[in-house]
mmCIF file of C-alpha atoms in Angstrom:
data_model
loop_
_atom_site.group_PDB
_atom_site.id
_atom_site.type_symbol
_atom_site.label_atom_id
_atom_site.label_comp_id
_atom_site.label_asym_id
_atom_site.label_seq_id
_atom_site.Cartn_x
_atom_site.Cartn_y
_atom_site.Cartn_z
ATOM 1 C CA UNK A 28 11.806 -8.294 24.144
ATOM 2 C CA UNK A 29 14.643 -10.102 22.636
ATOM 3 C CA UNK A 30 14.892 -9.960 18.725
ATOM 4 C CA UNK A 31 13.333 -13.152 17.040
ATOM 5 C CA UNK A 32 15.516 -15.286 14.956
ATOM 6 C CA UNK A 33 16.005 -14.034 11.046
ATOM 7 C CA UNK A 34 15.710 -17.635 9.976
ATOM 8 C CA UNK A 35 12.960 -18.594 12.266
ATOM 9 C CA UNK A 36 11.189 -21.775 10.455
ATOM 10 C CA UNK A 37 7.500 -21.484 9.484
ATOM 11 C CA UNK A 38 7.189 -17.782 10.524
ATOM 12 C CA UNK A 39 3.910 -16.796 9.383
ATOM 13 C CA UNK A 40 1.621 -13.686 10.164
ATOM 14 C CA UNK A 41 0.114 -13.892 13.822
ATOM 15 C CA UNK A 42 -3.637 -13.442 14.623
ATOM 16 C CA UNK A 43 -3.072 -10.228 16.235
ATOM 17 C CA UNK A 44 -1.349 -9.237 12.962
ATOM 18 C CA UNK A 45 -4.430 -9.995 11.097
ATOM 19 C CA UNK A 46 -6.542 -8.143 13.502
ATOM 20 C CA UNK A 47 -4.648 -5.057 13.216
ATOM 21 C CA UNK A 48 -4.997 -5.235 9.359
ATOM 22 C CA UNK A 49 -8.609 -5.220 9.817
ATOM 23 C CA UNK A 50 -8.612 -1.591 10.977
ATOM 24 C CA UNK A 51 -6.928 -0.542 7.761
ATOM 25 C CA UNK A 52 -9.701 -1.759 5.702
ATOM 26 C CA UNK A 53 -11.831 0.893 7.629
ATOM 27 C CA UNK A 54 -9.149 3.560 6.561
ATOM 28 C CA UNK A 55 -8.704 2.412 2.826
ATOM 29 C CA UNK A 56 -12.303 2.278 2.297
ATOM 30 C CA UNK A 57 -12.683 5.903 3.392
ATOM 31 C CA UNK A 58 -10.016 7.128 1.455
ATOM 32 C CA UNK A 59 -11.199 5.159 -1.623
ATOM 33 C CA UNK A 60 -14.966 6.367 -1.290
ATOM 34 C CA UNK A 61 -13.838 9.976 -1.096
ATOM 35 C CA UNK A 62 -11.546 9.714 -4.022
ATOM 36 C CA UNK A 63 -14.538 7.911 -6.093
ATOM 37 C CA UNK A 64 -16.562 11.229 -5.258
ATOM 38 C CA UNK A 65 -13.931 13.353 -6.546
ATOM 39 C CA UNK A 66 -13.688 11.361 -9.761
ATOM 40 C CA UNK A 67 -17.588 11.247 -10.421
ATOM 41 C CA UNK A 68 -17.672 15.018 -10.039
ATOM 42 C CA UNK A 69 -15.008 15.625 -12.396
ATOM 43 C CA UNK A 70 -12.639 16.604 -9.821
ATOM 44 C CA UNK A 71 -10.167 13.515 -10.182
ATOM 45 C CA UNK A 72 -6.932 15.440 -10.561
ATOM 46 C CA UNK A 73 -7.687 17.780 -7.913
ATOM 47 C CA UNK A 74 -8.363 15.172 -5.584
ATOM 48 C CA UNK A 75 -5.332 12.944 -6.457
ATOM 49 C CA UNK A 76 -2.923 14.851 -4.196
ATOM 50 C CA UNK A 77 -5.144 14.782 -1.052
ATOM 51 C CA UNK A 78 -5.612 11.003 -1.837
ATOM 52 C CA UNK A 79 -1.960 10.118 -2.031
ATOM 53 C CA UNK A 80 -1.246 12.356 1.092
ATOM 54 C CA UNK A 81 -3.895 10.561 3.083
ATOM 55 C CA UNK A 82 -2.783 7.211 1.803
ATOM 56 C CA UNK A 83 0.740 7.777 2.723
ATOM 57 C CA UNK A 84 -0.465 8.270 6.200
ATOM 58 C CA UNK A 85 -2.269 5.024 6.234
ATOM 59 C CA UNK A 86 0.528 3.159 4.269
ATOM 60 C CA UNK A 87 3.328 4.393 6.824
ATOM 61 C CA UNK A 88 1.259 3.420 9.754
ATOM 62 C CA UNK A 89 0.852 -0.194 8.459
ATOM 63 C CA UNK A 90 4.625 -0.063 7.449
ATOM 64 C CA UNK A 91 5.953 0.986 10.748
ATOM 65 C CA UNK A 92 3.990 -1.677 12.753
ATOM 66 C CA UNK A 93 4.918 -4.679 10.275
ATOM 67 C CA UNK A 94 8.467 -4.395 10.360
ATOM 68 C CA UNK A 95 8.649 -3.737 14.059
ATOM 69 C CA UNK A 96 6.652 -6.955 14.370
ATOM 70 C CA UNK A 97 8.722 -8.805 12.156
ATOM 71 C CA UNK A 98 11.532 -7.937 14.286
ATOM 72 C CA UNK A 99 9.992 -7.900 17.992
ATOM 73 C CA UNK A 100 6.620 -9.573 17.940
ATOM 74 C CA UNK A 101 6.944 -11.167 21.609
ATOM 75 C CA UNK A 102 2.889 -11.367 21.549
ATOM 76 C CA UNK A 103 3.179 -10.907 25.366
ATOM 77 C CA UNK A 104 0.612 -8.712 27.364
ATOM 78 C CA UNK A 105 2.405 -5.645 27.073
ATOM 79 C CA UNK A 106 3.003 -5.979 23.339
ATOM 80 C CA UNK A 107 -0.719 -6.696 22.679
ATOM 81 C CA UNK A 108 -1.897 -3.827 24.872
ATOM 82 C CA UNK A 109 0.331 -1.376 22.776
ATOM 83 C CA UNK A 110 -0.672 -2.981 19.637
ATOM 84 C CA UNK A 111 -4.270 -2.057 20.525
ATOM 85 C CA UNK A 112 -3.275 1.530 21.133
ATOM 86 C CA UNK A 113 -1.998 1.607 17.509
ATOM 87 C CA UNK A 114 -5.294 0.147 16.122
ATOM 88 C CA UNK A 115 -6.999 2.966 18.120
ATOM 89 C CA UNK A 116 -4.870 5.330 16.335
ATOM 90 C CA UNK A 117 -5.640 3.857 12.924
ATOM 91 C CA UNK A 118 -9.430 4.221 13.505
ATOM 92 C CA UNK A 119 -9.143 7.767 14.470
ATOM 93 C CA UNK A 120 -6.917 8.228 11.590
ATOM 94 C CA UNK A 121 -9.358 6.656 9.473
ATOM 95 C CA UNK A 122 -12.343 9.004 10.957
ATOM 96 C CA UNK A 123 -10.519 11.933 9.609
ATOM 97 C CA UNK A 124 -9.911 10.866 6.152
ATOM 98 C CA UNK A 125 -13.422 12.632 4.682
ATOM 99 C CA UNK A 126 -12.477 15.821 6.233
ATOM 100 C CA UNK A 127 -8.806 15.687 4.968
ATOM 101 C CA UNK A 128 -9.615 14.306 1.548
ATOM 102 C CA UNK A 129 -12.421 16.862 0.888
ATOM 103 C CA UNK A 130 -11.272 20.005 2.784
ATOM 104 C CA UNK A 131 -7.880 19.749 3.752
ATOM 105 C CA UNK A 132 -8.516 19.430 7.221
ATOM 106 C CA UNK A 133 -5.860 17.116 8.948
ATOM 107 C CA UNK A 134 -6.804 17.760 12.441
ATOM 108 C CA UNK A 135 -8.403 14.210 13.233
ATOM 109 C CA UNK A 136 -5.846 12.476 11.048
ATOM 110 C CA UNK A 137 -3.182 14.100 12.983
ATOM 111 C CA UNK A 138 -4.313 13.079 16.041
ATOM 112 C CA UNK A 139 -5.017 9.390 15.087
ATOM 113 C CA UNK A 140 -1.251 9.356 13.845
ATOM 114 C CA UNK A 141 -0.311 10.813 17.341
ATOM 115 C CA UNK A 142 -1.866 8.025 19.276
ATOM 116 C CA UNK A 143 -0.543 5.428 16.892
ATOM 117 C CA UNK A 144 2.823 6.795 17.003
ATOM 118 C CA UNK A 145 2.860 6.981 20.834
ATOM 119 C CA UNK A 146 2.345 3.133 20.944
ATOM 120 C CA UNK A 147 5.056 2.401 18.507
ATOM 121 C CA UNK A 148 7.400 4.633 20.293
ATOM 122 C CA UNK A 149 6.620 2.717 23.585
ATOM 123 C CA UNK A 150 7.282 -0.397 21.599
ATOM 124 C CA UNK A 151 10.838 0.878 20.589
ATOM 125 C CA UNK A 152 11.777 2.125 24.040
ATOM 126 C CA UNK A 153 10.943 -1.353 25.185
ATOM 127 C CA UNK A 154 12.854 -2.997 22.654
ATOM 128 C CA UNK A 155 15.892 -0.650 23.603
ATOM 129 C CA UNK A 156 15.668 -1.413 27.470
ATOM 130 C CA UNK A 157 15.338 -5.120 26.737
ATOM 131 C CA UNK A 158 17.438 -5.914 23.905
ATOM 132 C CA UNK A 159 20.889 -4.258 24.828
ATOM 133 C CA UNK A 160 22.588 -5.469 21.633
ATOM 134 C CA UNK A 161 20.486 -3.344 19.218
ATOM 135 C CA UNK A 162 19.719 -0.659 21.819
ATOM 136 C CA UNK A 163 21.071 2.105 19.583
ATOM 137 C CA UNK A 164 18.832 1.147 16.663
ATOM 138 C CA UNK A 165 15.685 1.024 18.756
ATOM 139 C CA UNK A 166 16.502 4.401 20.507
ATOM 140 C CA UNK A 167 17.063 5.834 17.096
ATOM 141 C CA UNK A 168 13.607 4.763 15.771
ATOM 142 C CA UNK A 169 12.103 5.941 19.099
ATOM 143 C CA UNK A 170 13.890 9.318 18.837
ATOM 144 C CA UNK A 171 13.657 9.859 15.033
ATOM 145 C CA UNK A 172 9.633 8.920 15.100
ATOM 146 C CA UNK A 173 9.311 11.208 18.099
ATOM 147 C CA UNK A 174 11.107 14.192 16.327
ATOM 148 C CA UNK A 175 8.930 13.725 13.074
ATOM 149 C CA UNK A 176 5.663 13.618 14.970
ATOM 150 C CA UNK A 177 6.527 16.811 16.396
ATOM 151 C CA UNK A 178 7.122 18.200 12.814
ATOM 152 C CA UNK A 179 3.642 16.680 11.926
ATOM 153 C CA UNK A 180 2.140 18.546 14.935
ATOM 154 C CA UNK A 181 4.118 21.842 14.066
ATOM 155 C CA UNK A 182 2.676 21.554 10.551
ATOM 156 C CA UNK A 183 -0.889 21.182 11.624
ATOM 157 C CA UNK A 184 -0.658 24.196 13.930
ATOM 158 C CA UNK A 185 1.026 26.616 11.370
ATOM 159 C CA UNK A 186 -1.657 25.605 8.823
ATOM 160 C CA UNK A 187 -4.502 26.235 11.478
ATOM 161 C CA UNK A 188 -3.238 29.420 12.624
ATOM 162 C CA UNK A 189 -2.432 30.699 8.943
ATOM 163 C CA UNK A 190 1.357 31.253 9.622
ATOM 164 C CA UNK A 191 2.084 28.559 7.143
ATOM 165 C CA UNK A 192 0.496 29.855 3.601
ATOM 166 C CA UNK A 193 -1.518 27.219 1.857
ATOM 167 C CA UNK A 194 0.853 27.047 -0.957
ATOM 168 C CA UNK A 195 3.521 25.602 1.334
ATOM 169 C CA UNK A 196 1.572 22.805 2.559
ATOM 170 C CA UNK A 197 2.422 20.267 0.246
ATOM 171 C CA UNK A 198 6.098 21.102 0.101
ATOM 172 C CA UNK A 199 6.230 20.684 3.893
ATOM 173 C CA UNK A 200 4.411 17.791 3.706
ATOM 174 C CA UNK A 201 6.925 16.129 1.103
ATOM 175 C CA UNK A 202 9.786 17.047 3.292
ATOM 176 C CA UNK A 203 8.220 15.541 6.442
ATOM 177 C CA UNK A 204 7.228 12.396 4.337
ATOM 178 C CA UNK A 205 10.993 12.382 3.062
ATOM 179 C CA UNK A 206 12.288 12.458 6.641
ATOM 180 C CA UNK A 207 9.806 9.540 7.630
ATOM 181 C CA UNK A 208 11.263 7.379 5.061
ATOM 182 C CA UNK A 209 14.835 8.187 6.056
ATOM 183 C CA UNK A 210 14.253 7.238 9.681
ATOM 184 C CA UNK A 211 14.655 3.333 9.029
ATOM 185 C CA UNK A 212 17.715 3.788 6.806
ATOM 186 C CA UNK A 213 19.125 6.025 9.602
ATOM 187 C CA UNK A 214 18.132 3.771 12.539
ATOM 188 C CA UNK A 215 19.418 0.430 10.954
ATOM 189 C CA UNK A 216 22.952 1.743 10.239
ATOM 190 C CA UNK A 217 23.749 1.266 13.992
ATOM 191 C CA UNK A 218 22.635 -2.386 13.573
ATOM 192 C CA UNK A 219 20.025 -3.851 11.379
ATOM 193 C CA UNK A 220 17.090 -5.415 12.930
ATOM 194 C CA UNK A 221 15.999 -9.120 12.572
ATOM 195 C CA UNK A 222 13.173 -8.567 10.379
ATOM 196 C CA UNK A 223 12.095 -12.141 8.862
ATOM 197 C CA UNK A 224 12.006 -12.166 4.871
ATOM 198 C CA UNK A 225 9.246 -14.620 4.292
ATOM 199 C CA UNK A 226 7.283 -12.953 6.979
ATOM 200 C CA UNK A 227 7.625 -9.629 5.439
ATOM 201 C CA UNK A 228 6.865 -11.066 1.864
ATOM 202 C CA UNK A 229 3.675 -12.762 3.590
ATOM 203 C CA UNK A 230 2.539 -9.584 5.134
ATOM 204 C CA UNK A 231 3.068 -7.462 1.977
ATOM 205 C CA UNK A 232 1.030 -10.001 0.032
ATOM 206 C CA UNK A 233 -1.978 -10.015 2.544
ATOM 207 C CA UNK A 234 -1.940 -6.237 2.521
ATOM 208 C CA UNK A 235 -2.152 -6.653 -1.221
ATOM 209 C CA UNK A 236 -5.244 -8.990 -0.945
ATOM 210 C CA UNK A 237 -6.853 -6.461 1.407
ATOM 211 C CA UNK A 238 -6.644 -3.748 -1.366
ATOM 212 C CA UNK A 239 -7.829 -6.025 -3.944
ATOM 213 C CA UNK A 240 -10.584 -6.743 -1.380
ATOM 214 C CA UNK A 241 -11.190 -2.874 -1.221
ATOM 215 C CA UNK A 242 -11.325 -2.452 -4.862
ATOM 216 C CA UNK A 243 -14.200 -5.359 -4.986
ATOM 217 C CA UNK A 244 -15.929 -3.408 -2.196
ATOM 218 C CA UNK A 245 -15.683 -0.225 -3.942
ATOM 219 C CA UNK A 246 -16.978 -1.688 -7.162
ATOM 220 C CA UNK A 247 -19.956 -3.401 -4.995
ATOM 221 C CA UNK A 248 -20.959 -0.036 -4.003
ATOM 222 C CA UNK A 249 -21.343 1.086 -7.829
ATOM 223 C CA UNK A 250 -23.332 -2.034 -8.158
ATOM 224 C CA UNK A 251 -25.614 -1.164 -5.424
ATOM 225 C CA UNK A 252 -26.319 2.122 -6.881
ATOM 226 C CA UNK A 253 -26.616 0.931 -10.557
ATOM 227 C CA UNK A 254 -29.254 -1.570 -8.989
ATOM 228 C CA UNK A 255 -31.209 1.241 -7.160
ATOM 229 C CA UNK A 256 -31.206 3.259 -10.457
ATOM 230 C CA UNK A 257 -32.685 -0.092 -12.174
ATOM 231 C CA UNK A 258 -30.176 0.096 -14.721
ATOM 232 C CA UNK A 259 -29.109 -3.489 -15.159
ATOM 233 C CA UNK A 260 -28.260 -3.946 -18.646
ATOM 234 C CA UNK A 261 -25.459 -4.730 -21.302
ATOM 235 C CA UNK A 262 -22.949 -2.068 -20.014
ATOM 236 C CA UNK A 263 -23.417 -2.846 -16.121
ATOM 237 C CA UNK A 264 -22.765 -6.644 -16.878
ATOM 238 C CA UNK A 265 -19.743 -6.005 -18.891
ATOM 239 C CA UNK A 266 -17.958 -3.399 -16.261
ATOM 240 C CA UNK A 267 -19.034 -5.676 -13.420
ATOM 241 C CA UNK A 268 -17.295 -8.929 -15.028
ATOM 242 C CA UNK A 269 -14.250 -7.016 -16.616
ATOM 243 C CA UNK A 270 -13.569 -5.413 -13.180
ATOM 244 C CA UNK A 271 -13.490 -8.733 -11.457
ATOM 245 C CA UNK A 272 -11.325 -10.441 -14.091
ATOM 246 C CA UNK A 273 -9.293 -7.480 -14.052
ATOM 247 C CA UNK A 274 -8.548 -7.650 -10.159
ATOM 248 C CA UNK A 275 -7.905 -11.543 -10.558
ATOM 249 C CA UNK A 276 -5.337 -10.889 -13.085
ATOM 250 C CA UNK A 277 -3.824 -8.167 -10.966
ATOM 251 C CA UNK A 278 -3.731 -10.669 -8.213
ATOM 252 C CA UNK A 279 -2.099 -13.397 -10.363
ATOM 253 C CA UNK A 280 0.492 -10.984 -11.353
ATOM 254 C CA UNK A 281 1.393 -10.168 -7.918
ATOM 255 C CA UNK A 282 2.160 -13.671 -6.559
ATOM 256 C CA UNK A 283 3.978 -14.931 -9.512
ATOM 257 C CA UNK A 284 7.408 -14.337 -7.931
ATOM 258 C CA UNK A 285 8.750 -15.640 -4.697
ATOM 259 C CA UNK A 286 9.514 -12.581 -2.955
ATOM 260 C CA UNK A 287 10.640 -14.223 0.239
ATOM 261 C CA UNK A 288 13.382 -15.921 -1.280
ATOM 262 C CA UNK A 289 14.710 -12.920 -3.049
ATOM 263 C CA UNK A 290 14.541 -10.765 0.073
ATOM 264 C CA UNK A 291 16.585 -13.816 1.787
ATOM 265 C CA UNK A 292 19.201 -13.353 -0.640
ATOM 266 C CA UNK A 293 19.082 -9.609 -1.337
ATOM 267 C CA UNK A 294 18.262 -7.884 2.092
ATOM 268 C CA UNK A 295 20.106 -4.973 1.171
ATOM 269 C CA UNK A 296 17.016 -3.878 -1.518
ATOM 270 C CA UNK A 297 14.787 -4.178 1.075
ATOM 271 C CA UNK A 298 14.303 -0.461 1.250
ATOM 272 C CA UNK A 299 13.558 0.127 -2.282
ATOM 273 C CA UNK A 300 11.314 -3.286 -2.405
ATOM 274 C CA UNK A 301 9.225 -2.153 0.340
ATOM 275 C CA UNK A 302 9.058 1.763 -0.166
ATOM 276 C CA UNK A 303 8.264 0.765 -3.789
ATOM 277 C CA UNK A 304 5.213 -1.000 -2.418
ATOM 278 C CA UNK A 305 3.609 2.431 -1.832
ATOM 279 C CA UNK A 306 2.740 2.958 -5.194
ATOM 280 C CA UNK A 307 1.725 -0.514 -5.942
ATOM 281 C CA UNK A 308 -0.906 -0.179 -2.920
ATOM 282 C CA UNK A 309 -1.854 3.362 -3.796
ATOM 283 C CA UNK A 310 -2.555 2.093 -7.473
ATOM 284 C CA UNK A 311 -4.780 -0.603 -6.181
ATOM 285 C CA UNK A 312 -6.783 1.622 -3.865
ATOM 286 C CA UNK A 313 -7.386 4.160 -6.683
ATOM 287 C CA UNK A 314 -8.259 1.308 -9.092
ATOM 288 C CA UNK A 315 -11.149 0.732 -6.618
ATOM 289 C CA UNK A 316 -12.613 4.288 -6.637
ATOM 290 C CA UNK A 317 -12.119 4.164 -10.637
ATOM 291 C CA UNK A 318 -13.979 0.700 -10.784
ATOM 292 C CA UNK A 319 -16.572 2.172 -8.466
ATOM 293 C CA UNK A 320 -17.421 5.089 -10.320
ATOM 294 C CA UNK A 321 -17.158 3.200 -13.762
ATOM 295 C CA UNK A 322 -19.782 0.688 -12.452
ATOM 296 C CA UNK A 323 -22.091 3.653 -11.184
ATOM 297 C CA UNK A 324 -22.102 5.152 -15.028
ATOM 298 C CA UNK A 325 -23.978 2.131 -16.031
ATOM 299 C CA UNK A 326 -26.838 3.490 -13.659
ATOM 300 C CA UNK A 327 -26.941 7.203 -14.173
ATOM 301 C CA UNK A 328 -24.468 9.766 -15.792
ATOM 302 C CA UNK A 329 -21.797 11.478 -13.764
ATOM 303 C CA UNK A 330 -20.017 14.776 -14.498
ATOM 304 C CA UNK A 331 -16.902 13.338 -15.442
ATOM 305 C CA UNK A 332 -16.215 12.651 -19.307
ATOM 306 C CA UNK A 333 -15.772 9.055 -20.477
ATOM 307 C CA UNK A 334 -12.257 9.821 -21.396
ATOM 308 C CA UNK A 335 -11.643 10.891 -17.841
ATOM 309 C CA UNK A 336 -13.511 7.639 -16.511
ATOM 310 C CA UNK A 337 -11.409 5.534 -18.653
ATOM 311 C CA UNK A 338 -8.268 7.147 -17.168
ATOM 312 C CA UNK A 339 -9.685 6.444 -13.757
ATOM 313 C CA UNK A 340 -9.054 2.972 -14.130
ATOM 314 C CA UNK A 341 -6.231 2.846 -16.885
ATOM 315 C CA UNK A 342 -3.806 4.859 -14.774
ATOM 316 C CA UNK A 343 -3.914 2.847 -11.822
ATOM 317 C CA UNK A 344 -3.658 -0.256 -13.685
ATOM 318 C CA UNK A 345 -0.646 1.004 -15.635
ATOM 319 C CA UNK A 346 1.211 2.209 -12.637
ATOM 320 C CA UNK A 347 0.561 -1.042 -10.914
ATOM 321 C CA UNK A 348 2.138 -3.186 -13.693
ATOM 322 C CA UNK A 349 5.126 -0.736 -14.132
ATOM 323 C CA UNK A 350 5.896 -0.651 -10.244
ATOM 324 C CA UNK A 351 5.144 -4.550 -9.755
ATOM 325 C CA UNK A 352 7.764 -5.369 -12.392
ATOM 326 C CA UNK A 353 10.250 -2.637 -10.800
ATOM 327 C CA UNK A 354 10.029 -4.125 -7.510
ATOM 328 C CA UNK A 355 9.888 -7.594 -8.539
ATOM 329 C CA UNK A 356 13.096 -7.414 -10.690
ATOM 330 C CA UNK A 357 14.693 -5.844 -7.417
ATOM 331 C CA UNK A 358 14.933 -9.320 -5.543
ATOM 332 C CA UNK A 359 14.865 -11.985 -8.101
ATOM 333 C CA UNK A 360 17.587 -13.125 -10.171
ATOM 334 C CA UNK A 361 15.388 -13.651 -13.298
ATOM 335 C CA UNK A 362 12.130 -11.710 -13.825
ATOM 336 C CA UNK A 363 8.985 -14.173 -14.212
ATOM 337 C CA UNK A 364 7.491 -11.039 -16.222
ATOM 338 C CA UNK A 365 8.364 -10.507 -19.384
ATOM 339 C CA UNK A 366 10.501 -6.927 -19.575
ATOM 340 C CA UNK A 367 9.342 -6.183 -22.973
ATOM 341 C CA UNK A 368 5.724 -7.532 -22.583
ATOM 342 C CA UNK A 369 5.327 -5.060 -19.498
ATOM 343 C CA UNK A 370 5.804 -1.931 -21.174
ATOM 344 C CA UNK A 371 3.843 -2.838 -24.270
ATOM 345 C CA UNK A 372 0.843 -3.578 -21.915
ATOM 346 C CA UNK A 373 1.472 -0.512 -19.976
ATOM 347 C CA UNK A 374 1.288 1.540 -23.429
ATOM 348 C CA UNK A 375 -1.728 0.039 -24.385
ATOM 349 C CA UNK A 376 -3.736 0.453 -21.153
ATOM 350 C CA UNK A 377 -2.832 4.345 -21.258
ATOM 351 C CA UNK A 378 -4.028 4.581 -24.911
ATOM 352 C CA UNK A 379 -7.189 2.842 -24.634
ATOM 353 C CA UNK A 380 -9.290 5.489 -22.463
ATOM 354 C CA UNK A 381 -8.751 7.846 -25.708
ATOM 355 C CA UNK A 382 -11.474 5.774 -27.481
ATOM 356 C CA UNK A 383 -13.931 5.847 -24.790
ATOM 357 C CA UNK A 384 -16.110 8.703 -26.356
ATOM 358 C CA UNK A 385 -16.841 6.298 -29.137
ATOM 359 C CA UNK A 386 -16.711 2.983 -27.716
ATOM 360 C CA UNK A 387 -17.914 3.474 -24.108
ATOM 361 C CA UNK A 388 -16.569 3.269 -20.765
ATOM 362 C CA UNK A 389 -17.612 -0.312 -20.401
ATOM 363 C CA UNK A 390 -15.746 -1.438 -23.648
ATOM 364 C CA UNK A 391 -12.686 0.308 -22.313
ATOM 365 C CA UNK A 392 -12.580 -1.467 -18.883
ATOM 366 C CA UNK A 393 -13.132 -4.742 -20.767
ATOM 367 C CA UNK A 394 -10.271 -4.079 -22.932
ATOM 368 C CA UNK A 395 -8.065 -3.195 -20.059
ATOM 369 C CA UNK A 396 -8.967 -6.356 -18.390
ATOM 370 C CA UNK A 397 -8.291 -8.286 -21.576
ATOM 371 C CA UNK A 398 -4.705 -6.627 -21.722
ATOM 372 C CA UNK A 399 -3.977 -7.809 -18.226
ATOM 373 C CA UNK A 400 -5.202 -11.438 -18.747
ATOM 374 C CA UNK A 401 -3.037 -11.503 -21.799
ATOM 375 C CA UNK A 402 -0.062 -10.361 -20.035
ATOM 376 C CA UNK A 403 -0.985 -13.321 -17.616
ATOM 377 C CA UNK A 404 -1.155 -15.609 -20.440
ATOM 378 C CA UNK A 405 2.288 -14.633 -22.016
ATOM 379 C CA UNK A 406 3.681 -14.682 -18.529
ATOM 380 C CA UNK A 407 2.601 -18.426 -17.762
ATOM 381 C CA UNK A 408 3.477 -19.529 -21.545
ATOM 382 C CA UNK A 409 7.019 -17.981 -21.217
ATOM 383 C CA UNK A 410 7.634 -19.469 -17.847
ATOM 384 C CA UNK A 411 6.403 -22.853 -19.159
ATOM 385 C CA UNK A 412 8.764 -22.818 -22.199
ATOM 386 C CA UNK A 413 11.757 -21.638 -19.886
ATOM 387 C CA UNK A 414 11.018 -24.432 -17.641
ATOM 388 C CA UNK A 415 10.909 -27.207 -20.243
ATOM 389 C CA UNK A 416 14.183 -25.952 -21.237
ATOM 390 C CA UNK A 417 15.548 -26.047 -17.581
ATOM 391 C CA UNK A 418 16.127 -22.161 -17.456
ATOM 392 C CA UNK A 419 13.128 -21.625 -14.854
ATOM 393 C CA UNK A 420 12.476 -23.318 -11.655
ATOM 394 C CA UNK A 421 9.458 -21.415 -10.803
ATOM 395 C CA UNK A 422 6.126 -22.430 -12.269
ATOM 396 C CA UNK A 423 3.382 -19.712 -11.759
ATOM 397 C CA UNK A 424 0.486 -22.141 -12.071
#
């Protein structure tokens, strides 16, 4: 298991990586569906913290595999089998999402996480054995992951036995999550791994598409319930069309900037860029839940107020726009998205739900989609003006 070349030409995602990503479709669908139920029942704020906790486990599992594969994807028999073990862990984790999100029961999720981490630790130990140049780095990863996994098991045991008060559950989780984020930084101080910038950028782009697809799936569940209620009317058409346009605009905005080139020139910012995507990915997953409930309201009433339903769409969109611009400027010399237009759009999106009691949820979703379309148009127009004057070399079209 030798480290792959950092400048390997034509490096793309492997078929195994694409298969691995499919396991996360199940996990994200489960957490999104549960959050949608919380929103519809008027418990969106109460369900937000469990949603973010469970999504962190999903996201961090994907992150660990993705960055390891970028450096050490040998695609031999041992590598494939250990990847299958990690996939099994993700599926177990996905099975535990409903219990964790609704009853704070993390036993199944912790079990799935344990299975997944066993496969990953074995990969790092193999890398440490067969790549002597980066042995310290690999062993630091293996040791750090093992120690943190013991921490997660201890947290579960303390909660189940009642030794750890429920009020300490969230701070304990935050501490362990922060330590998880610190492991790569600590391990790479020994010697950096050979992750491929264009490969990483492609992998993040593919996961973004998966999450956008999950939003489409979530919205389609709402469509199904509206059709079952025989409530295909004007509101249904507006929300369904606006939701599709909104997702298309968010996709367009994500792929405006050449992240691979930026990561090549600014590898030292990869931590902020990579970790910043947690918020982007979580926002897209939460948006799927919000759109599902918004479409559902065209068929029958839900407990949540129109304002709350508007914010279930507006807050994820605003967070996505703000975080996308933030991570984009980390790796590019000149941002494609206007630094003035993004805050203005975020502010407008966050204000629009206040009008939901008077104009309705459908109109709010349509207005949010219109704002995002306008941002895309302004970005394209600005880039075109800059390109004609020779100040920009990237065409977002």
